[in-house]
Structures are given as C-alpha cells and as structure tokens.
Amino acid sequence: MDLTPEFYAAADPQVSPSGKELLFAAMRRRRGHWQIWRMAAAGGAARQLTRCAADCQRAAWLPDGHIVYTLSGGRAARLGSQLYRARADGAHPHPITFGPGNFRLEAVLRSGRLLVSAAAPLDRRAAAAPTRALYTLRPDGSTLRLFRWQYPAHAAPTSARELPDGTVIFVAQPSRPAAGPAAKMGKLAWFPPQAARAALLPGAKPGLDSVRLLDGRRWLLSGSAATSGCAIYIYDSAAKALVTRVYQAPRMACAQATPLEAQPAPWIYHSILHLQMASGRVVCLNAYRSTLAPGGSWRRGRLAQVRVLALRGGRRVTLGAAPVQPDGSFYLRLPADLPLSFELLDARGALVQAQRSWFWLRPGEDAGCQGCHENPALAPVNRWPLALKRQAGAIALGLGRTASNRAPMRPR
Amino acid sequence: MNWKLTLLAGLTAALLAAPMAAQAPGCPSGPSPTRAARMRYADMPSRAFPFGSFIQPYALWFTTPDSLAFDGSGRARPDADWRRLRAINLGFLGPLDPQYSESVYGIAMLHGAELALARANARGGFHGKPFALKIHRDSPLWGASAIELVRMDYRQHVWAMLGSVDGASTHIALRATLKLWVPIVDTATTDPTVTETRIPWLLHDFPDDRQQGYALADYIFNQLHLKHVAILRANNRYGRLGYTVFFNTARRWGKQPVMVLKFEPYATGFTRSLRELQQLGMDGLVLWCNARQAGLIVRQMRALGMRQPVFGPSRLTYPALIQTAGVAANGVVTVAAINPDRRDPKWLAFRRRYRARYHADPDAYAAYAYDGMNLLIAAVRQAGLNRTRIMDALHAYAMRSYAGVSGTAFFDYTLNNIAPVTMARVEHGHFVYWPERRSDWSRRGWPGCTAAAGR
Amino acid sequence: MTPRLQREGGKKAALRRALWVALAIAAVAATLAMRGPRHEARDWAAVYSRRRYYDPVDLKLSPHGRRLYVACEGRNEVLAINTASRRVIAAIPVGRRPKALALSPGGRRLFVANAWSGAISQIDTRALQVTRTLPAGWGVEGMAADRTGHYLYAANPLGNDISVIDLASGRETTRLAAGHFPEFAARLRGSWIGISNLLAQPAPPDTPPSSQLTLINAATRQVRWQVAIPGAVQMRHIAQTPPRFGGYLLIPFLQPHNLIPLIELRRDWYASNGLAIVQLRGRRAPRVREVLLDELDRAFANGYGAAVAPHTPWALITASGANQVAILNLERLHRLLQSPDADELARRLDAAPQFVARRLPTGRDPTAVAASPNGHFAYVANRADDTISVIDLAGLRNAGLIRLGAQRPLTARRRGQQLFFSALHSQDHEIACASCHPYEGFEDGLVWSFETPRLGRDVVENKTLLAIRGTSPFKWNGLNPNLATQDGPRTAMYIFRSQGFSPVQVRDLVAFINARPLPPNPHLAPGGLNPEQARGRALFFRTRTNTGQIIPLHDRCYYCHAPLTHFTSRVLMNVGTATRFDDTGAFKVPSLEGIYMRPPYLHNGEAQTLEEIWTRFNPRDRHGITSDMNKVQLNELIAYLDTL
Amino acid sequence: MKPHLPSVAARTISPRAAARLRVGLLAFTLLAAAAAAQTPPLYSRWINYTPANGFPRGEVYCVAIAGPRVWAGTEHGLALIENGRLRKVFTRADGLAAYAIMSLAVDPNTGDLWIGGLGGLSRYSAGKFINYTVLSSGLANDLVYSVAVRGKYVWAATAAGVSRLNTWTHSWRIFSVVGKPSAPFEEPWAYALAIGPKKAYIGLWGGGVVVYDLRRKTWRPYLDPDGAPEIVLYRNQGLISNMVSSLTHGAESNAFWAGTYFGLSGYDGARWHNYMRQDSGLASNFINGVALQGRRVWAATQRGLSEFDPGARVWVTYRPANWRALDAGKAARPQRGEILITGPGGHPRRLETATSLAHNYILNLAFQGNDIWVATAAGLSHGFAAPARRILYAHPNRVHRHPARAAYARQTRH
C-alpha cells in the first residue's frame, strides 16, 4: 500500500513509540524542499511539521514529545547540515548542533541520546572531509562525543541503527568515488556490543542500507541491490547470513522497510541546561594525556596555556588563553552555541597541540574531558583537578564583561 | 680537670660575649663561689634542710659538679656547616594566645627575646648569618603543644630553645629534650622542680619558688616574727607546687602554717575561705595564685574587716593586683623578680630600647628573657653549631654569676639562678621595691669585693 | 575434630569418644534449647513478621557438590538444597542476619556468621542442626576456616578487625588488625587466609581512596601482608585461580571517581567496576593488578561474588547492579596479564571482551556465586529475587532457577530493594543507589564532587541511608525536603543522567530506604551505659563548663543534636567547619545515630575520627563549647557518642 | 652489610701461646662445666650497626625482638634488622606517627609491633602503620615514652599520663591526674611501663612508681620517702628517687626494678635494694633503661651497660675502653671494649675485648636467645656470648691464663 501517493518522494519513515503514527521526510514537488511530515500509520492525511527553507530530512521521535531532524542546505549550509529540535507539532524549532561537520541524525539510542553522523574530524573543511563518523549527543545538544572510534577505512557511516542488545549497524558508504556502480554502494557494517572497532557485516549484500529488527535473531535488511533494484531480506544474525528475500521491486530505486508496530521508547533525557545563559563551562582533567603525544602523554611541565579559538561568521577568532595547571587541568567558561577549538601552548607560547575539530557548549552546560585527544577507552583518573582546587572559578574567555559568570543555583 | 677547663672557657666566653658582666659595677649579691662550693643545695636556709635536725643524708645531689655530669655522643657529632644555613634557628615556646591568662608573661618574654636577638643580629649574627626565632605556642588544649619541641627539632632544626612560662610545658619540653638533646634556656617559670630533674639540658634564669619561698619565709618569720600564717592557693600546678617550699620551710622552722586552703583558678568569691581562716586566728596570709585573684582576695578580705598582712610570690607583683584590689592592696608584700626602680645603666638602657620598640615598660619576664637569650647567643657563638657543646658552654656558668639587665644572676650546679630576690610592698597604689633581706644569707667573700654590696 | 580422634584410637576408643562427643553435643543442644534459643526466638518472631523474604546472600557447596547451603539474611535461616533435585531439604534457624558461610575442610561443620548477633552458629552438616554458638567480633561477616580446621577467621566490619577463633575451645584468641570494614574472607591455597575490605582506608578527603586486602598466614595466625588496592573500594568475594592460570586472587571492586566533578555519566566518569588481581609471591610482597569489567558503554555495576570453577578455565563474577554474571576465561586473562602494558588495564574499558567469555543475565541483585566441585554447574544467589540461578558451565548458559519461595505479590519495600540495587536505571547502567551506599544503604566514606553552581566546590561527604527516617531535610545543604524529591527527578537529572525512576518506583524506593535499620550497636552493653559512657552522657547534656560558666543554649551538644529527633535538630547550623572550598557555612546538623561506624566526619570528611572534630576542627568553640574539656572528658564524650 | 670482624685470637696469639691456650681451654672447659649452671655468659664480641654501615644516625632509643626480626627505634626512624642485615628504616614518610622512636612492644598474639615515640603511637601490622595521636584518637599525649602490650590491652606512657587501648573494643582509658576517677600520680609524666599478668607498673618522671592492680583496680604508689630530690636519706630507704626513667617487673607479683637518674632501685615485694655508683659496680647513677634476665638485672646507664647478679652480688659493666674520649667528642668510634667485673669485695677487675659496644651512653637493651642487643647513643650493638678466649686482658701476654669466665667465677666466690 502506498501511504504517500501525493508526494513526489518520501523517505526515512519513523514509527512512533505507540506504533500508530509515522514521521517521515517527503517532498511534494520535484524541485521543492524536503520537509518533515507526520501521519497515522494506518494511512490518511499527512501533516506538515516543518517549513524549512532548505531540506529537512531524517527526523525522529523523542520520548518527551519532541521531534528532532536534520536541516541541510540553505543559509545554514555554511556550516553544513545541522540538527534541529522542535515540538511534536513542529513548533519552536531550534538548532542543537553548532559546529561544522554536516551533522545528520541517524537514530535515537535507547539511552535517550542521539546517534548522529558527521565529518571526522569535525572541522571547517567538513564538506570536503573524506571520512565521517558516528557521534552521540544528548537531545538538548550537549555532550557531543565520538561513538566508538574505529571504522572501516574511508567509509562514511550512514543509516545507523541500534539494536536492543547494543549492536549498532550502519552502512559504510565509500567516501571516495570508485569505479563501477557496485563499488559505489554502501556495505552494511556493525559495531558488536561494546566493540570499539566496526566490521563489515558478514553475509550482507552491498547496497542494503536499512536495518530493522524483527525479533531477537532476525533482522530486516532492505536497500537497492545493484542487480535487482530494491529488495528486502531477512537476515539471521546468529548464522550471519541472508535467509529469505521477502520483497523485490526492480523498478524502484530503494526501500526502507520498517515494521509497523509499537517501538520500545527510548529513555527520556532530562535536560539540565539553562537556556537563558550565554555561556557554558568546560573542565579538562589532564591536557597532557593525548594519543598524539609520544607515549600517550606530553612531557610534564611542557604545557603552560590553553588558547581557545572560535568560529564566528565563518572566521577563526581567538577568544583568549588561560593557564594549564601543573596537573594538566584547566577550567574555562566559554560562550555558548559557538564552534570552539582548543590549542595547547608551551611556556614560550609555541603551539604544542591543536584540536583538529570544533565543539560547542550549550548554555549552562558543564562539559568535561579527560584530556585533549585522549584515548577514549581509558577511564578517568580519580584526582582532584588543580584547576578546581586552586582557581576560585572558571576562567571566562570570549565573554563580554556584561556576560554573567554566575550560574543559577542548582540543586543536586 | 675537664670541667674546670670548660668552666674557664665558659667564663671567658661569657665575659667576651656579654661585656656587661665584666663591666658590672659593684659586686653581685649572693654566696661567694668559694663558699658556694660547700653550700647547701639552692642555698637553702640551714634549718630548712630536710631532716637536717635528725640525720646526715646517705647521699647529696646537686652540690658537686660530678653528681650532674652528663655523657653522650653529642659532642662527637659533626658541627653543622653554618655556611649552608640561611639562619641560625632558635626556638621559642610560650603562651601567646590572649585567651590564656599566662599570655601576659609569654608575650613579654617573646619581646625580651626578640630584642636580644635583634641586637645580636645587628652585631653580625653568627658568622654573618642571622639568628631566627621560631615561635611556638604552648596552648594547653588537648596537650597538643607537647610536641612543639619535637617539631622545633625535626622541622626547624633549632639549636636551642627559650621557654616556657608554665611549669608543665617546661617540664614536657624537658622530657623531650632529654631524648633529643636540645638545650633549653628557661627564663620564666617559677616551678622549682624543673631544675631538680637531673636533666642537664636546661639553664634556668628566674627566681624560682624555692628562692621566693625562702625569702618570704625569712621575711615573715625571721623579720616580722609572725607565728600563725595561713596559705590560700590556686588549685593548679602553679599554686600546688609554688607554696610547698614556703610551707616546708615554715614547718621546719616550727611555724607550721595554720591552714592551707585552695580555690579553683577561675574562682571569684573567697569570703567563705577567708572567714574560715579568720576563725583560726591567723596573723598573716600567704597567697599563691595570679595577681588578679590575689587582688580579689585582698579586697574581699579587707571588706570583711580582716587587717592581717598579706604576702605573695612574684606573680602578684603585677599591676593587676592593684587594679583589682584598689586601695585594699596597700601593704601587700610580694617577692619581685626584678627591681625596676634600679638605676643600673644596663637596665635603664634596656628599658629605653624596650619602650622604643614595644611602647610599654619591660617587666621581669621581658628582662629575664633578654638575659637568657643573650646567654644563649653567647653560648652558640662560643660553641658553634653543636647542641651538646652549646650546652657545655651554658654549663660554664655553673657557680658563676652573670650580670644582666634583670640583675645579677648566680647559677648553681643545676644551672639554676639562685641569686637572692628583691621584694616589693604596695604603697599608695604602687609597688615600692627594696633589696632582698634574707637574714640567714652570707655576704662575705666575693672575689674582688671588700664589702657586702646590695643591689 | 572427631574424624581425627577416630584415626588416633582403636575402634572401641573411637566409639567411646564419639559417645562422649555426642553426649557433649546433646548437652550443648539441650542448653541451647533451654536457654539461648528462647531469647533468640523472640527476635526471630519479630524479624519474621517484618521480613518475609529470604535474601540469599551467601552460598557454599558441600565438598562433594551434592548440597548447596544458602545463607538467607532476610529470614535468619540457612537453607540446605539438594543440587540434584534442586529442592530445599532443610531450613536451619540461626542468629540474626546470617551474612556469610564457611565450611570446615572436611565439610562436616558449617559456620554461619550472624552479623547482627555478633556470633557464629556452628551447624553439623549431617544433622543439619546448630550445635554451638561461637563468639565473634562486631558485625561479623566473612569467615574462613584454616586448612587444619583448628582455627576460624572471621572478619568484623564494624570492628575493623579479624577474630581468630580456636575451634577446639570455642574461644576467640586474637583480634588481628584489618583495614576499614573487612567484610569478606576466603581460604586460599597454602596456608593463606584472605580478607577483603568494603571501604577505603581512612585518608585525607582529597586523596584517592585505597582499599586493603589482608592476608593472614594461618600457620602463625598473624597478618603477613596488608595489600593496598589503590583506587578501590567495595572489594567483595575473593576467588583464587588455579596455579596454571597464575594462581591469582580475583576480587570484584569498584573504583570511585569521587574527586573529579560529576558532570558526566559515561565511560566510567563516576566509577569503574572491575577486579583486583592479586598475585601471591611467597616472601615477596604480593603484586596487585587491576582490570575493568566495564565496557565502553555498558558498566558491570557493583561486582560482588567471585568463584572459580574447578577443572574449567572459567571464573564467575557477579554484578549485583547489572544483574549479570560474567564468565571469565582465565587462560586469556592470565595471558593478558603477561602483556607488557598490563598495568594500563586498571583503566582500560576495551579490555574486558578479551577475557570475558560470556555475560549471562541473572536474577535481581546477584550476590554470591559458587561453582560445583566437578565444574559442571555454578549457582548464583539472587538476593532481591529469592532465587538461585543455575549456570551450565559446559554450555555457558543459564540452566535453571531454584526458587526459594518468595512471597507474592512483592511488597513495596521489596520492589524498592530491587530498584536500590539495580544500576539499570542509570545511563550506561553505570551506578545504582547501592554503588555509593554499600552495606545495604550505608555510606562509602568518601567525599564526592557533585555538579554544583561552582564545579569542584562544596565537595561533601557521602551520607548514610541507615536510620534516616525522620531526619529530613536531607543533604548537607538541607535542600532536599524529602526522599521522594531526592530520588525522583533530581537523581534522574544530576546523578543517573537518565530517565530515572517513575513516581511509583520512587515510592517503592522510599519505602525501602525508610526501612533501613542500623545494626545493633556493639558499644552498648546489655546493662546500659558503663560508668565512662555515663560520664560522657553527662558531658553531652552539660550546661556548664569546667570552670562553672553557663554554656549558652545554642552551644550545648543536645541543642543541635536533639535526642528526641534522632540527635539532629534538622536545621542548618554554621559550626565554623566551612573551608575555602565551601560556598556556604551552614550545614544540616547530622544525626548522631550510628556515628561510631561512619567515619569520616564533618560535611567534607575532614575529620577522620570523632576526636578530630573537636581537637582539630573546632578551634573557636563554634561546634559546641569543648575547649575547656580535658582529654579524659573528650574520651568520655566520645565513649557516649559511640553508643548512640 | 655485615661489619667486618677481625679475628682477634688468630691475630694476636703466638703458636706457643696457642698451645698453652689449649691446655687452658681444657681446664676452662672443666671449670666452666662446673660453673656453667651459675655462671652467666659474658658478652665479649660485638657487631655494631652505625651510620657507617647504613644505620640511622643519632641515638638508638630502644630495641625489640620479634623472632628473627630485630626492631630498633632511633632518633631518625624505625630500623628493621633481619638475619644480621639492615632491611629497612621506616620514617614518618613511610607512615610512622613519631619523629623519634622511644619504645617498642611486640604483641605475641597478633605479631604486630607497637611503636611509641615523640609524635604518637603506631601499630605496625604486616607492612602498614596505624597511627594514634592526641588529636586523632583517645591517646593522652603525643609524647609516648613507653609502650607495652598485655592481652588485648596496649598501654602507652605519655607526657600526660598513661593511656590504655582496648584493641578489641577500640576504647581508650587514660590514667592521669585529670579526669575522674583520677590516678594517684604526683606528676602526669609517665616515662616507663611494665605490665605484669596481675599488675601494671608505671614509672612516673617525678612521681615514683605507681602500681595498678589489674583485678582489684586499686592503686599503690611507691615514692621517694624523703620527698626531697636533693638527698637520699638512707641507702635502702625505699624508692631511691622519684625521677623514674625505666621499669621492669619481676616474676614475683610485687617485685620490680626501677631505673632512675639517681641510681637503681629494686623492690622484691618486701624490701628495697638500692644501688648507686658510689656503693656498687653500677657504671653510673644516670639510668636510661632496665631489664631483667632471669634474676639478673641490667641497667643501661650513660657510662656503660651494667649487669647485676643479686644472688652472686657481682656487677659486670660493658663499655668502650675509650669512653671518656667518646664523650668528649675526641674519638669518633670505640676502639676496644672493656668489661669491669665487680664482686662483693669491690675493686673491679678489668678485661678488654677487641670489639666493643658502639657507645657508652646506653639507652636500652633486649635479649634474643643467648644474644643481647643494646641501644646506644651512637648505634645498635649486637653482643654475642662468645667463648672466653675471645676476651683479652689489657696485658696481652696474660691472655690465655685468665679466661673471663674464670674471672667471673672467681669474683663470685668472694
């Protein structure tokens, strides 16, 4: 049954947790923009939720009654595509990502975090970046983190899904053009639960780019296989092989199969941001720790300062510098919702290490990092950072004098 | 032989280091050295000798040098290299926190010591290195101050220590120094037992309650011929130990005090005790407490119509007595640790300097601390940076006198100052001082002196 | 003892001796029946009416593996289960709160540590009856009998020591020093006895915690090593791997990250869970390594039980917060520990897959685990479910469930208990309530740097949940009016960083927390206060100083620590203990009940002993007028406080 | 490292002398066999642990034996010697409470070492220290001069009274002049402790000996009867002085020996036995430590280590032969040792030994089997009861004719 006969194109169907509604991206006319629509799963009239001046795609339900979607192109295109969050009726859309990197929503994890894909590293040259990676993000836009970190070479992950056991499956799209149509097709890859390294999913065909769980063992794979057009398969995850082809439509370009049933709702994430604030704080536990340094750590005493850069109007500006404490810690208050990047300097002001990507702080966010480009598989060291012990508070950089440095009283 | 040499060396050093001693006009009072060699311990009055009427003791202590000889490996330890030191650290232990009543003595003591140190440093310190005072408070809370001498030793590497006022604190420091071998100069405690412990690491330069007790007993019984004296004392270590020498002397003289009553150190009402004493028919009252409580006692006593004379130790010779008692204080006779009315130029010069620096008159605690610190500095300069040799240098003062700003001290074999004490009487709201008048004292035979000389 | 006697003498003599022993046992039993039990029976009745759940907390398999003994702390019973039929064959009433079991070497005697009775029940495993009661220390828990069966070692968490009990005379001969809160014990190879500690050693609050493993040489009955386990707290069961796999001791632990501000809950920002791996090396000091069982985005919260399955390469570790049992491949672990960068394992979140062969789900709050002597099966006690999971070690799969017979439907308190121990409600399943409140609602003795208006400031000591009913508001800043507020959105937003508990769950959790009792106070003799404690009581209630001055009302102990309201006036008071790291000077007056068992003291854990509250941190007499007291009086005051 | 021990006999005895020595030895063996029962050993060979071989500098205050381990408390830490080797020196950096270690006691039950010193009390258990100080525990004061263990109780003599810790209940009790009920102490400064099975003997520095009956909980003070520190009224007047520095209790329930700075005082339960340098073979009146070995009492004095056999009434004193030069700082180390044997007749006989105690200023001693360990002001000395031929007279040509044991035996026959 064609649910969307009135659209020129439709994609990314998302079944609501109740299983009774659908969220999808669609364009009415051939040269129009993609927008986010909502309709009853049983069919019927679709309701347009977004009025994007550019393309709005890849939407998802949030358990707290909001939706989140990807906006690409248009005026925001300077930084690439970004994620937006809006109420379930489409009202109050606001961005939740701010850096360069062409963010694209992949899925809402069961923990309530968003799984997004973006350029790796997240830098200015995002559009031209050869590789992409998966990141996680809280649904309020805070706490951007790399999701696992080892991907098949030169592959851009798309269409990522989380399975109940924690497995994350994605399509490894070749990021470099290769010869032949088959070579252009993505291959299904997966992160087994708790693995840092992703691997290609054995037994899957190239071109399959959508995965849905049928039951504990069987998955629904769909996509456009090179030879046979659009197809939907059932995959036995234990046997690691395709077992049945349930549907084939040679004339259609692709398919994204989704079972129409109630979905397990992700956890509600309670935001603790203070949107009225103009700044956020970041505490780094030990800037000496870096995988870029020989032996995983810079020589003791080498780091003296951290310089903060920002991307304002597409230009790099220096917000200022603050001391790095002898234990490598620093504690800063920085402008919110602005792409930021760190540079570590030695006592003479020479650059020791520059962050290769951009991050941001949401208003009132407290971000913490263990080090600068540290090994993400290491647990933090339990030590009272000197930046918190010696300094009276966060050192504010890039904030005007009028900017309030005082956080509101917060219970704990 | 050895001790004589040391003595000679020490004496020379004392003369060199403290030119005041050599230039002292007149002659020191007290027993002559020749006589002192055969003297009674602490120059106690003959009839006050324990069991003196009955038996010759099996052994006598403190009256010959060898009964106090001290051995140990300290002299063989290499001297510290002063070139590698920033300063020559000397410790100070005393009550300085205002909430403790003894802090008045402690602060004066600190000032006196600082003044001496400042003068020594102005004169070049020790080989050009300054002396530095490491100040430690002996606040009595939880007994935590007991460790202070140990900290001075291990953390600050002091070469010697000055202090303290409280007998208990001084004793505790003594206990520690017997193990750690840090010389102590004490210029403030009146506890008579600190020098009787056979710990050779202490020089004590303040009239202790032994000397004060003998003087009071002599004055009360030999000169005033009172018969029925009562004692009222504070129930603390000072009161408990202080009155005993007076009490025993009176007893051995057949003038057993009619009653000893004690009161809590924080008591303010004494009427009941005073009435009790009056009923016993006392003809004189000896107090052993601080000046403020003594003032209260005297005032309440006069208010009861009691006219008996009142006597007390040196801690009563403080303005607080007169401030508290008012006119009732008139006639109270006390022991005085110094005579501030002396016209001795050393004293006058000291008083001038002290006034200029601290804007106050020096008291006995400041004066003795000044002298004690000078003794100590001289000893360090003479002996070098070896604690045992510093102590040896101090031991050179045994059976020698030392003329300082507080008067002329005379040290016995225990290095205790046993020079006779001054006394004072309150007249018209002021202390009037007069020279000591112990009637059993010998004044003959000082070298170079043809006649007995008072102060 | 009896078997040895039989060997020594002839048959007749043996019979005679056996007769005497039987007579003696009968006499003891009769005495117990006449005297002891009557007193205890009353307690049991009270306990039965309150606690109907079994709460299996420790397991021991008989030497032949045919019988499983289960300590059920909820019902004050030890169950004997036939492992073949998987049925309970006996329920033996013991003392209060049986927490741990130990078997004599031959398996004839089973010792049961009755934590709240401060005594050990000895059970004859043939008769399945308590034959005698042995004395023990404070809050006795983990036990181990030495190889010869002559001595029993018992860890006393409340006394911070280890009782050495002569099993011949039944008397305690020695108390050995242990670290802070020793709770678990095991007999090791050779003549070693190992004791692990629940809480960290007392230390200044800004230093990372360090726990202790005490190793006793049973030949000398003296402590031979006190092994520091850096960074660890909540060490629990001890298992020893076979020599071919290194002979390591495996001890589940938690590494708290309490000194860094808690602004995250991912990748072990709050705490790591793993194993201490201790290698005994003869005369040389034991070597300590640590590995994590946490994974990148999934924690193995609150490791608890540990067992090595004989004849297999498997070790089993339970995680009471993750409701999981991890099956470790000891061969791989051994190999991993030989690698040159093994020292980094203490922090590596990606190492566990290298040696964890399988993670199997268990019931709720899995505690002890025991493996059968033939290595075929393992058993996991699920405390909050009253079940025993049976694990097939050949297939590494669940092979059944033994239900002890829990009451249904569950009471609110029981549901709350299940929530309390579960980490499944926090992001990445990192922490449960029990992660910071071990010992069923106690405290971990650490200061924690929470996300506050100013990061790294207002670092406060954890507070106990035992006996807190009626002492609201909560927290040092008094900002939480009640438990429901604390356990609801606040926990979700600022601690669990997840959806948190639903209102119904919060209600259950509060019901459980409010029912947390204090263990019986060992300082309090049955006859009431001793003279010293009575003098301390007089000091607590004194109105005048030693110098006779009247103490202002607000400077008296009892004014703030009001006896009628659990020794707290439930208001904020400034007693001059704030430091430069505090943004406020007034803190909620803490209750004094059970104060003896929960150092450190003061809001920031500065005072490591009760004495220090007054000797070091009350210089201006703002925390009550105390400076006039002498040390004897201070000791008396503390002797009284210890009884509260 | 093991100090080098020159073999004196091998170096100084000629072949002829050696032949005569054999005869002498035979005679000696017979004599010794007869006298062995009564004749105690003489310590003639010493190994010294001094800063020269890595031992902490400064005074050694105390020594305690725990099986093969020898613990020594020094001015700069706690030294552990095992099998003749210095294993480790623990200091405050290792977690010790005290700066200087005054006293050691080994708990026979737990094997733990209790360490009292200037800075507090510590318990050493399997490599770790647990500290007790005045600010952090019920300990009365941080100056701990003596520590003793009996059963579950640990006693500590401090500058503010005696503290007693019940290691089972962790409760403290202070016996001092403050508090109620207070102990009948003239002065609170406790310097010495000896805890018997029934009684606790407490030496107060200025307050004599106070005996506490552990069962009846009653006190009995023993004080200098003349009350005046400057005199000793009668020889056996009672306690010789109130300045008690050390104590040891005897086998009889009431017997004890007290070392004072004014002589040695013994009480046998009925009578007093006082000894001073003037009237006995005691090396000095200044006594730092006393110990009992059977019936023989040892006094660690500032001029040597004296041993007194009350039955034979013989005194033996050990010290460096050049002790005067050592004291004066004119000699850096002892040359030879001297042994003075004084019988009831007076007139000590002097023997010389090739090795010597590290210093004449002796602070304490302990026995390890037949050996003796002596804490001196300049190192720890390990004494061996070596065969008598190792002992040389001051006149080398008479070396073989006068074995020291014979000298001792002769003195005892007087």
Short mmCIF file of C-alpha atoms in Angstrom, two decimals, chain C residues 44-170:
data_model
loop_
_atom_site.label_atom_id
_atom_site.label_comp_id
_atom_site.label_asym_id
_atom_site.label_seq_id
_atom_site.Cartn_x
_atom_site.Cartn_y
_atom_site.Cartn_z
CA TRP C 44 13.11 -14.25 65.18
CA ALA C 45 9.42 -13.84 65.63
CA ALA C 46 9.80 -10.12 65.36
CA VAL C 47 12.02 -10.46 62.37
CA TYR C 48 9.74 -12.95 60.62
CA SER C 49 6.80 -10.63 60.87
CA ARG C 50 8.82 -7.83 59.36
CA ARG C 51 10.96 -9.57 56.82
CA ARG C 52 9.46 -12.38 54.91
CA TYR C 53 11.92 -12.50 52.06
CA TYR C 54 14.84 -14.85 52.07
CA ASP C 55 17.50 -12.54 50.71
CA PRO C 56 20.03 -15.26 49.87
CA VAL C 57 23.39 -13.65 50.30
CA ASP C 58 25.95 -16.39 50.53
CA LEU C 59 26.37 -19.85 49.06
CA LYS C 60 28.58 -22.77 49.86
CA LEU C 61 28.63 -26.11 48.15
CA SER C 62 29.40 -29.22 50.12
CA PRO C 63 32.74 -30.84 49.18
CA HIS C 64 31.02 -33.42 47.03
CA GLY C 65 28.78 -30.81 45.47
CA ARG C 66 25.58 -32.56 46.29
CA ARG C 67 24.36 -29.97 48.68
CA LEU C 68 24.13 -26.23 48.44
CA TYR C 69 23.97 -24.17 51.63
CA VAL C 70 22.35 -20.79 51.35
CA ALA C 71 22.55 -18.05 53.97
CA CYS C 72 19.26 -16.18 53.93
CA GLU C 73 19.76 -12.98 55.79
CA GLY C 74 16.13 -11.96 55.42
CA ARG C 75 14.77 -14.93 57.30
CA ASN C 76 17.65 -15.71 59.62
CA GLU C 77 17.95 -19.15 58.17
CA VAL C 78 20.39 -21.31 56.39
CA LEU C 79 18.85 -23.45 53.69
CA ALA C 80 20.25 -26.72 52.53
CA ILE C 81 19.41 -27.52 48.92
CA ASN C 82 19.85 -30.81 47.18
CA THR C 83 21.61 -29.87 43.98
CA ALA C 84 20.30 -32.89 42.14
CA SER C 85 16.66 -32.31 42.87
CA ARG C 86 17.15 -28.56 43.27
CA ARG C 87 14.87 -28.65 46.28
CA VAL C 88 15.28 -27.23 49.73
CA ILE C 89 15.80 -30.08 52.14
CA ALA C 90 16.24 -28.15 55.36
CA ALA C 91 15.85 -24.69 56.78
CA ILE C 92 18.01 -24.23 59.82
CA PRO C 93 17.24 -21.24 62.03
CA VAL C 94 20.39 -19.36 63.01
CA GLY C 95 21.14 -15.96 64.55
CA ARG C 96 20.25 -12.55 63.27
CA ARG C 97 21.24 -11.60 59.75
CA PRO C 98 23.28 -14.55 58.64
CA LYS C 99 25.61 -12.96 56.12
CA ALA C 100 28.30 -15.44 55.37
CA LEU C 101 29.06 -19.13 55.40
CA ALA C 102 32.23 -21.12 55.83
CA LEU C 103 32.78 -24.84 55.73
CA SER C 104 35.30 -26.77 57.72
CA PRO C 105 37.83 -28.51 55.48
CA GLY C 106 36.01 -31.83 55.51
CA GLY C 107 32.64 -30.22 55.21
CA ARG C 108 31.35 -31.61 58.49
CA ARG C 109 30.87 -28.24 60.10
CA LEU C 110 29.21 -25.24 58.55
CA PHE C 111 29.80 -21.88 60.18
CA VAL C 112 27.26 -19.13 59.82
CA ALA C 113 28.19 -15.53 60.60
CA ASN C 114 25.23 -13.88 62.25
CA ALA C 115 26.16 -10.26 61.69
CA TRP C 116 23.59 -8.79 63.99
CA SER C 117 24.07 -11.29 66.76
CA GLY C 118 27.82 -10.82 66.75
CA ALA C 119 28.10 -14.59 66.91
CA ILE C 120 28.76 -17.55 64.71
CA SER C 121 26.45 -20.56 64.53
CA GLN C 122 28.13 -23.87 64.00
CA ILE C 123 25.98 -26.36 62.10
CA ASP C 124 26.59 -30.05 61.98
CA THR C 125 26.07 -30.74 58.30
CA ARG C 126 24.95 -34.30 58.92
CA ALA C 127 22.33 -33.46 61.48
CA LEU C 128 21.68 -30.08 59.83
CA GLN C 129 21.38 -28.55 63.27
CA VAL C 130 23.12 -25.79 65.10
CA THR C 131 25.47 -27.46 67.55
CA ARG C 132 27.08 -24.49 69.19
CA THR C 133 27.42 -20.74 69.04
CA LEU C 134 30.86 -19.21 68.84
CA PRO C 135 31.76 -15.71 69.90
CA ALA C 136 32.73 -13.19 67.27
CA GLY C 137 33.50 -9.56 66.82
CA TRP C 138 31.39 -6.65 65.76
CA GLY C 139 29.03 -7.28 62.87
CA VAL C 140 30.84 -10.48 61.94
CA GLU C 141 30.61 -11.48 58.29
CA GLY C 142 33.11 -13.25 56.09
CA MET C 143 34.75 -16.33 57.56
CA ALA C 144 37.28 -18.90 56.63
CA ALA C 145 38.43 -21.97 58.47
CA ASP C 146 42.08 -22.79 58.14
CA ARG C 147 43.31 -25.92 56.41
CA THR C 148 43.57 -27.91 59.58
CA GLY C 149 40.14 -26.94 60.79
CA HIS C 150 41.58 -25.80 64.10
CA TYR C 151 41.00 -22.11 63.69
CA LEU C 152 38.29 -19.99 62.21
CA TYR C 153 38.97 -16.48 60.96
CA ALA C 154 36.07 -14.06 60.93
CA ALA C 155 36.01 -10.53 59.54
CA ASN C 156 34.30 -7.94 61.70
CA PRO C 157 33.30 -5.00 59.55
CA LEU C 158 32.13 -2.85 62.44
CA GLY C 159 35.23 -3.55 64.46
CA ASN C 160 37.69 -3.21 61.59
CA ASP C 161 39.38 -6.37 62.73
CA ILE C 162 39.50 -10.10 62.33
CA SER C 163 38.63 -12.57 65.05
CA VAL C 164 40.74 -15.67 65.37
CA ILE C 165 38.62 -18.38 66.96
CA ASP C 166 40.10 -21.52 68.39
CA LEU C 167 37.62 -24.17 67.32
CA ALA C 168 38.80 -26.61 69.95
CA SER C 169 37.94 -24.37 72.85
CA GLY C 170 35.38 -22.29 71.00
#
